[in-house]
Short mmCIF file of C-alpha atoms in Angstrom, two decimals:
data_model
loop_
_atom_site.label_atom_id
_atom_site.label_comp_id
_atom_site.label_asym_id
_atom_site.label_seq_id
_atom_site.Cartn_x
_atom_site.Cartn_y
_atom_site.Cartn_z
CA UNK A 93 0.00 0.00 0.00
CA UNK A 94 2.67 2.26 0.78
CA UNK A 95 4.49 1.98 -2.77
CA UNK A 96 0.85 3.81 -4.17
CA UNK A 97 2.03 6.85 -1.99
CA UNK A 98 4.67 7.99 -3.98
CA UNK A 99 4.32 10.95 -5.02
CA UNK A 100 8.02 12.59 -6.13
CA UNK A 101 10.79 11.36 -8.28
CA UNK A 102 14.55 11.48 -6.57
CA UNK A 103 16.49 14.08 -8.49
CA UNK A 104 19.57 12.44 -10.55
CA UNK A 105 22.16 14.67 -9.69
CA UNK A 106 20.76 13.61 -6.09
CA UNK A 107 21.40 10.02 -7.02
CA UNK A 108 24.72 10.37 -8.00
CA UNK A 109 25.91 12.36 -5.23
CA UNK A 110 24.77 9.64 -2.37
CA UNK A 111 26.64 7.19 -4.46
CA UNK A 112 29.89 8.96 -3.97
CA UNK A 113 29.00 9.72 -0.74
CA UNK A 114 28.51 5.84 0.58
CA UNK A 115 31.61 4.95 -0.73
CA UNK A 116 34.13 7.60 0.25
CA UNK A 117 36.89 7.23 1.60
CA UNK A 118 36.91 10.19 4.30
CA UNK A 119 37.16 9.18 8.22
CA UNK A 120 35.10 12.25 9.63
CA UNK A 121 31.57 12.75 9.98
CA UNK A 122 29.65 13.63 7.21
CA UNK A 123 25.72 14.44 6.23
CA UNK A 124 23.46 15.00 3.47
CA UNK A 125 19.89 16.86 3.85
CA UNK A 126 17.32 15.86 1.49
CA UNK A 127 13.96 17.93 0.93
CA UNK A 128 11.03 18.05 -1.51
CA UNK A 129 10.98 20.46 -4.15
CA UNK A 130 7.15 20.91 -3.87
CA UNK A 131 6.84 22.61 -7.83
CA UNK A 132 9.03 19.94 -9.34
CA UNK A 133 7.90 17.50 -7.37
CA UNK A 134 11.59 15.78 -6.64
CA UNK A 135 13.58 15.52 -3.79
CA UNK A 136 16.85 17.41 -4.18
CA UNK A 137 19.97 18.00 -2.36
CA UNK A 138 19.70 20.63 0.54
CA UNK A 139 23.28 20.83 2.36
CA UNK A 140 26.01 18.76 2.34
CA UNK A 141 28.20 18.81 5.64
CA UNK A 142 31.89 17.90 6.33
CA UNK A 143 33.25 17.48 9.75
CA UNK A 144 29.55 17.87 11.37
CA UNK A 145 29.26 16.78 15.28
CA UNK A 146 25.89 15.53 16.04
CA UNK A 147 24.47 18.82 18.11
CA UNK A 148 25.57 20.95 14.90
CA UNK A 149 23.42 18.48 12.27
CA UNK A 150 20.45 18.52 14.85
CA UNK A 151 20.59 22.27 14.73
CA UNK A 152 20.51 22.47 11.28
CA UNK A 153 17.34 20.43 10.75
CA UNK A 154 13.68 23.39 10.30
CA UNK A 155 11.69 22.27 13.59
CA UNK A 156 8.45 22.26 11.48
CA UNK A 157 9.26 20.72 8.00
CA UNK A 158 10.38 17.19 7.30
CA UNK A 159 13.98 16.24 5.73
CA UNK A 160 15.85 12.57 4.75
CA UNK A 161 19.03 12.58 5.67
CA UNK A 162 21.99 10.40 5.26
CA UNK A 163 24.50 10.73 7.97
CA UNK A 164 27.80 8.99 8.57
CA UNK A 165 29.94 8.74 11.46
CA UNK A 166 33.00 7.12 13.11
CA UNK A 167 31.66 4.17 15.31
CA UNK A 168 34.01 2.72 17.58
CA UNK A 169 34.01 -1.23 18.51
CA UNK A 170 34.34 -2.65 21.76
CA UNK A 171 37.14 -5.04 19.76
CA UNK A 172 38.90 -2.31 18.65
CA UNK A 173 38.21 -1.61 15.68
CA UNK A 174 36.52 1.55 13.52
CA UNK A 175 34.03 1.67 11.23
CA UNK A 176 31.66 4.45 9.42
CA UNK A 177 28.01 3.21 9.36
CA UNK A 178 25.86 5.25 6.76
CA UNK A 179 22.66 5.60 8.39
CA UNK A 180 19.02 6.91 6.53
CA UNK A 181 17.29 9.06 8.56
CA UNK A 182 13.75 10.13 7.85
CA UNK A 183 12.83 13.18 10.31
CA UNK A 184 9.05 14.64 10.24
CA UNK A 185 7.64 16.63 13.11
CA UNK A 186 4.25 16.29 14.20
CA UNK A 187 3.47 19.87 13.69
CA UNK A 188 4.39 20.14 9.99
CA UNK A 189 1.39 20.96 7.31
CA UNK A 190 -0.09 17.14 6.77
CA UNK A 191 0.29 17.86 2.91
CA UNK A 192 4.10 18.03 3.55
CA UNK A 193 3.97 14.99 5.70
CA UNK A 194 2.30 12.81 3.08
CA UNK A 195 4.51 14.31 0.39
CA UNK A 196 7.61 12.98 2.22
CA UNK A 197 6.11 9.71 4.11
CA UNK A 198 5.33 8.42 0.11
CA UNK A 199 8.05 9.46 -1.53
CA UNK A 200 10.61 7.65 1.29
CA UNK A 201 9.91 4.36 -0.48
CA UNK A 202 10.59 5.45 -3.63
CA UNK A 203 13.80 7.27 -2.21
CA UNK A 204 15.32 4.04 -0.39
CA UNK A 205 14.56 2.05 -3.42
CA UNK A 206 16.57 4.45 -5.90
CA UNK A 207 19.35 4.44 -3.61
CA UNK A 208 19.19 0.62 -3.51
CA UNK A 209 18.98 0.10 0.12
CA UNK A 210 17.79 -2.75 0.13
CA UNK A 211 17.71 -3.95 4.32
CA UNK A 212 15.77 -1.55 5.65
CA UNK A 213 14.92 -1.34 9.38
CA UNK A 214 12.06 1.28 10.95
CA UNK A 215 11.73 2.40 13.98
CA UNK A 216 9.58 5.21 15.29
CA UNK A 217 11.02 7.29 18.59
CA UNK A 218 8.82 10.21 19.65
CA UNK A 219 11.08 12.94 21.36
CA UNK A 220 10.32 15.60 23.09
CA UNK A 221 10.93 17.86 19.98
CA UNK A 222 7.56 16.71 18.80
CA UNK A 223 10.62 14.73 16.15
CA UNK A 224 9.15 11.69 15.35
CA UNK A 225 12.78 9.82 13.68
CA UNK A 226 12.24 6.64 11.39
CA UNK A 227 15.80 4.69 11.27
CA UNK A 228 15.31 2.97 7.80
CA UNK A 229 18.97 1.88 7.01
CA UNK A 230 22.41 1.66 8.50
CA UNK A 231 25.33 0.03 6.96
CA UNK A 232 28.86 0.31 7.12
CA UNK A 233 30.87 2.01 4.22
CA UNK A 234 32.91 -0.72 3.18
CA UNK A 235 30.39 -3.93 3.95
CA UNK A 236 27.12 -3.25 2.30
CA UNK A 237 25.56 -6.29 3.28
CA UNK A 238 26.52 -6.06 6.68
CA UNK A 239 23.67 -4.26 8.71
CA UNK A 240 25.00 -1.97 12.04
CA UNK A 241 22.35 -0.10 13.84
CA UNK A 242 22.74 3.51 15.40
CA UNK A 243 23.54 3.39 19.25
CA UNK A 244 20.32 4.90 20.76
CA UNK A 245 22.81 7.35 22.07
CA UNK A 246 23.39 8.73 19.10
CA UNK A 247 19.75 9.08 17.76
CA UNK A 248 19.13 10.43 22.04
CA UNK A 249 22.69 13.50 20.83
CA UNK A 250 20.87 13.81 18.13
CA UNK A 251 17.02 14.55 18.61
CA UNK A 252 16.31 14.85 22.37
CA UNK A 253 17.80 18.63 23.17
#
């Protein structure tokens, strides 16, 4: 049912950007902002960020409009080792218009399957933003088929002040 929601196209210079940006080769944090170009119906690049700690990205995000966003960061194992999970973010506050809300809630599927992500995990946390954060994806840079979720930690940095 969801798949009949789509509503907007992902822009291709969009496409091809999150392609280079899964699989670069940069050790810092990174993040993308997606939103909906309502005339053109497409979603398009908003920002791209370098070097971004977690407070600055949440800062960045409108407190009443919904954005994607694709986020990665340096996660450190208990075993020593590093790794840079690209996580899909999908953030849509309760008190946006409920046009924009539909216009971004149908066109996530189509925007997850364009960027072939293809294990997909949801999750719904209500904050006291009035954020409501859907984790769709998380994988490392490196092993695509290897599925890493957030810390709750991060998503808690991220959304809760």
């Amino acid at each position: 049912m969801s798949e009949s929601l789509v509503v907007c196209d992902v822009d291709e210079a969009l496409v091809e950007k999150l392609k280079a940006f899964r699989f670069r080769k940069a050790t810092n944090n990174a993040a993308i902002i997606m939103k909906i170009d309502k005339e053109k119906q497409l979603v398009v690049l908003e920002e791209e960020y370098e070097d971004i700690t977690v407070d600055d990205l949440r800062d960045e995000l409108p407190e009443r409009q919904p954005r994607f966003l694709v986020y990665s960061y340096q996660l450190h194992h208990d075993d020593g080792r590093v790794s840079y999970p690209l996580c899909f973010i999908f953030s849509s506050p309760c008190d946006c218009k409920p046009e924009q809300q539909m216009m971004y809630a149908g066109s996530k599927n189509k925007l997850v399957k364009t960027l072939n992500l293809t294990k997909v995990e949801q999750h719904s946390t209500p904050v006291p933003l009035l954020h409501s954060v859907h984790l769709l994806h998380t994988i490392p840079l490196r092993v695509a088929h290897r599925l890493i979720s957030v810390p709750d930690l991060l998503l808690n940095d991220l959304f809760l002040r």
